[in-house]
PDB file of C-alpha atoms in Angstrom:
ATOM      1  CA  MET H   1     119.857  99.998  95.372  1.00 73.00           C
ATOM      2  CA  GLU H   2     116.734 101.591  93.922  1.00 77.00           C
ATOM      3  CA  THR H   3     118.682 103.073  91.006  1.00 82.00           C
ATOM      4  CA  ARG H   4     120.207  99.666  90.168  1.00 82.00           C
ATOM      5  CA  ILE H   5     116.770  98.027  90.234  1.00 78.00           C
ATOM      6  CA  LEU H   6     115.318 100.706  87.971  1.00 79.00           C
ATOM      7  CA  ALA H   7     118.338 100.514  85.634  1.00 82.00           C
ATOM      8  CA  ALA H   8     117.808  96.769  85.236  1.00 81.00           C
ATOM      9  CA  TRP H   9     114.085  97.411  84.754  1.00 80.00           C
ATOM     10  CA  GLU H  10     114.824  99.679  81.793  1.00 81.00           C
ATOM     11  CA  THR H  11     116.254  96.688  79.893  1.00 82.00           C
ATOM     12  CA  VAL H  12     113.019  94.657  80.115  1.00 81.00           C
ATOM     13  CA  LYS H  13     111.315  94.549  76.732  1.00 78.00           C
ATOM     14  CA  ASP H  14     107.680  93.865  77.770  1.00 77.00           C
ATOM     15  CA  LYS H  15     107.562  96.086  80.823  1.00 78.00           C
ATOM     16  CA  HIS H  16     104.563  98.032  79.529  1.00 79.00           C
ATOM     17  CA  TYR H  17     102.295  95.136  80.571  1.00 80.00           C
ATOM     18  CA  MET H  18     103.292  95.513  84.212  1.00 79.00           C
ATOM     19  CA  GLN H  19     102.883  99.275  84.052  1.00 76.00           C
ATOM     20  CA  THR H  20      99.179  98.902  83.214  1.00 80.00           C
ATOM     21  CA  ILE H  21      98.398  97.295  86.589  1.00 78.00           C
ATOM     22  CA  PRO H  22      96.580  99.820  88.818  1.00 76.00           C
ATOM     23  CA  GLY H  23      98.605 100.892  91.856  1.00 78.00           C
ATOM     24  CA  VAL H  24     101.934  99.596  90.514  1.00 84.00           C
ATOM     25  CA  SER H  25     104.742 102.138  90.159  1.00 84.00           C
ATOM     26  CA  ASP H  26     107.876 101.580  88.076  1.00 84.00           C
ATOM     27  CA  LEU H  27     109.840 100.502  91.161  1.00 86.00           C
ATOM     28  CA  MET H  28     107.104  98.092  92.237  1.00 88.00           C
ATOM     29  CA  ALA H  29     106.868  96.639  88.737  1.00 87.00           C
ATOM     30  CA  ALA H  30     110.644  96.153  88.737  1.00 87.00           C
ATOM     31  CA  MET H  31     110.481  94.399  92.103  1.00 87.00           C
ATOM     32  CA  ILE H  32     107.670  92.108  90.905  1.00 87.00           C
ATOM     33  CA  TRP H  33     109.665  91.337  87.768  1.00 85.00           C
ATOM     34  CA  ALA H  34     112.802  90.636  89.835  1.00 86.00           C
ATOM     35  CA  GLU H  35     110.918  88.268  92.141  1.00 88.00           C
ATOM     36  CA  ILE H  36     109.012  86.400  89.419  1.00 87.00           C
ATOM     37  CA  GLY H  37     111.800  86.262  86.873  1.00 83.00           C
ATOM     38  CA  ASP H  38     110.896  84.786  83.501  1.00 81.00           C
ATOM     39  CA  ILE H  39     107.111  84.559  83.292  1.00 83.00           C
ATOM     40  CA  GLU H  40     107.502  81.640  80.882  1.00 86.00           C
ATOM     41  CA  ASN H  41     108.530  79.486  83.871  1.00 89.00           C
ATOM     42  CA  PHE H  42     104.890  79.505  84.984  1.00 92.00           C
ATOM     43  CA  ASN H  43     102.358  77.454  83.033  1.00 93.00           C
ATOM     44  CA  HIS H  44      99.270  78.772  84.825  1.00 92.00           C
ATOM     45  CA  PRO H  45      98.355  81.891  86.823  1.00 89.00           C
ATOM     46  CA  ASP H  46      97.712  79.659  89.853  1.00 90.00           C
ATOM     47  CA  GLN H  47     101.434  78.901  89.933  1.00 91.00           C
ATOM     48  CA  ILE H  48     102.243  82.597  90.297  1.00 89.00           C
ATOM     49  CA  VAL H  49      99.640  82.881  93.061  1.00 88.00           C
ATOM     50  CA  ALA H  50     101.293  79.962  94.867  1.00 89.00           C
ATOM     51  CA  PHE H  51     104.756  81.423  94.283  1.00 90.00           C
ATOM     52  CA  ALA H  52     103.620  84.628  95.984  1.00 90.00           C
ATOM     53  CA  GLY H  53     102.164  82.615  98.864  1.00 88.00           C
ATOM     54  CA  TYR H  54      98.584  83.728  98.268  1.00 86.00           C
ATOM     55  CA  ASP H  55      97.177  80.261  97.597  1.00 87.00           C
ATOM     56  CA  PRO H  56      94.841  79.070 100.372  1.00 86.00           C
ATOM     57  CA  LYS H  57      96.023  76.864 103.202  1.00 86.00           C
ATOM     58  CA  VAL H  58      93.956  73.655 103.184  1.00 85.00           C
ATOM     59  CA  LYS H  59      93.669  71.265 106.104  1.00 87.00           C
ATOM     60  CA  GLU H  60      92.010  67.899 105.557  1.00 87.00           C
ATOM     61  CA  SER H  61      91.067  65.247 108.064  1.00 87.00           C
ATOM     62  CA  GLY H  62      88.797  62.369 107.124  1.00 85.00           C
ATOM     63  CA  ASN H  63      85.877  63.818 105.204  1.00 88.00           C
ATOM     64  CA  LYS H  64      86.455  67.362 106.471  1.00 90.00           C
ATOM     65  CA  LYS H  65      88.203  69.990 104.420  1.00 87.00           C
ATOM     66  CA  VAL H  66      88.941  73.395 105.958  1.00 87.00           C
ATOM     67  CA  ILE H  67      90.221  76.235 103.802  1.00 86.00           C
ATOM     68  CA  LEU H  68      92.133  78.841 105.774  1.00 85.00           C
ATOM     69  CA  GLY H  69      93.896  82.077 104.770  1.00 81.00           C
ATOM     70  CA  PRO H  70      96.970  82.338 102.547  1.00 83.00           C
ATOM     71  CA  ASN H  71      99.721  79.827 103.249  1.00 80.00           C
ATOM     72  CA  LYS H  72     102.484  82.489 103.120  1.00 80.00           C
ATOM     73  CA  ARG H  73     105.097  79.970 101.946  1.00 83.00           C
ATOM     74  CA  GLY H  74     106.101  81.975  98.909  1.00 83.00           C
ATOM     75  CA  SER H  75     108.077  85.128  98.328  1.00 87.00           C
ATOM     76  CA  LYS H  76     107.673  87.638 101.174  1.00 89.00           C
ATOM     77  CA  VAL H  77     108.895  90.487  98.978  1.00 90.00           C
ATOM     78  CA  LEU H  78     106.397  89.678  96.239  1.00 90.00           C
ATOM     79  CA  ARG H  79     103.547  89.468  98.773  1.00 90.00           C
ATOM     80  CA  TRP H  80     104.601  92.810 100.280  1.00 91.00           C
ATOM     81  CA  VAL H  81     104.831  94.613  96.917  1.00 90.00           C
ATOM     82  CA  LEU H  82     101.458  93.272  95.764  1.00 87.00           C
ATOM     83  CA  GLY H  83      99.874  94.264  99.067  1.00 87.00           C
ATOM     84  CA  ILE H  84     101.218  97.814  98.782  1.00 88.00           C
ATOM     85  CA  ALA H  85      99.947  98.009  95.191  1.00 86.00           C
ATOM     86  CA  VAL H  86      96.447  97.005  96.314  1.00 84.00           C
ATOM     87  CA  VAL H  87      96.417  99.645  99.055  1.00 86.00           C
ATOM     88  CA  GLN H  88      97.672 102.332  96.664  1.00 84.00           C
ATOM     89  CA  ASP H  89      95.006 101.420  94.126  1.00 82.00           C
ATOM     90  CA  LEU H  90      92.291 101.518  96.770  1.00 83.00           C
ATOM     91  CA  VAL H  91      93.386 104.921  98.049  1.00 81.00           C
ATOM     92  CA  CYS H  92      94.397 106.587  94.782  1.00 76.00           C
ATOM     93  CA  GLY H  93      91.870 104.771  92.627  1.00 67.00           C
ATOM     94  CA  LYS H  94      88.909 106.239  94.510  1.00 60.00           C
ATOM     95  CA  GLU H  95      90.364 109.736  94.241  1.00 53.00           C
ATOM     96  CA  GLN H  96      90.937 109.356  90.499  1.00 54.00           C
ATOM     97  CA  LYS H  97      87.464 107.913  89.906  1.00 54.00           C
ATOM     98  CA  SER H  98      85.844 110.777  91.813  1.00 49.00           C
ATOM     99  CA  PHE H  99      87.376 113.223  89.311  1.00 47.00           C
ATOM    100  CA  GLN H 100      86.406 111.099  86.298  1.00 51.00           C
ATOM    101  CA  ASP H 101      82.818 110.156  87.209  1.00 52.00           C
ATOM    102  CA  PRO H 102      80.677 112.783  88.942  1.00 53.00           C
ATOM    103  CA  ASP H 103      78.134 110.118  90.045  1.00 54.00           C
ATOM    104  CA  ILE H 104      80.717 108.368  92.285  1.00 49.00           C
ATOM    105  CA  LYS H 105      80.608 109.743  95.800  1.00 49.00           C
TER     106      LYS H 105
END
């Protein structure tokens, strides 16, 4: 399965944009691309956030408005891949920065 995903990923013409995102490997970028599809289908970044299920859950009653965590209605796979990318960037990013900048402890 992984080889088929990566083979399809090789045919994407603008894949270099996804490869610049910290923490995103080739396989993760391919999975994000497969979940999102054609980026032109989204008019605003907020639509991609909602598609991933990261937009906030809002409950309103009368004059009260309560904003809760993510609504999680979107793509579970996309949420999972983005979450893994964040963790990888946090872990690996600190290690890389410690080698680049001696002032970072």
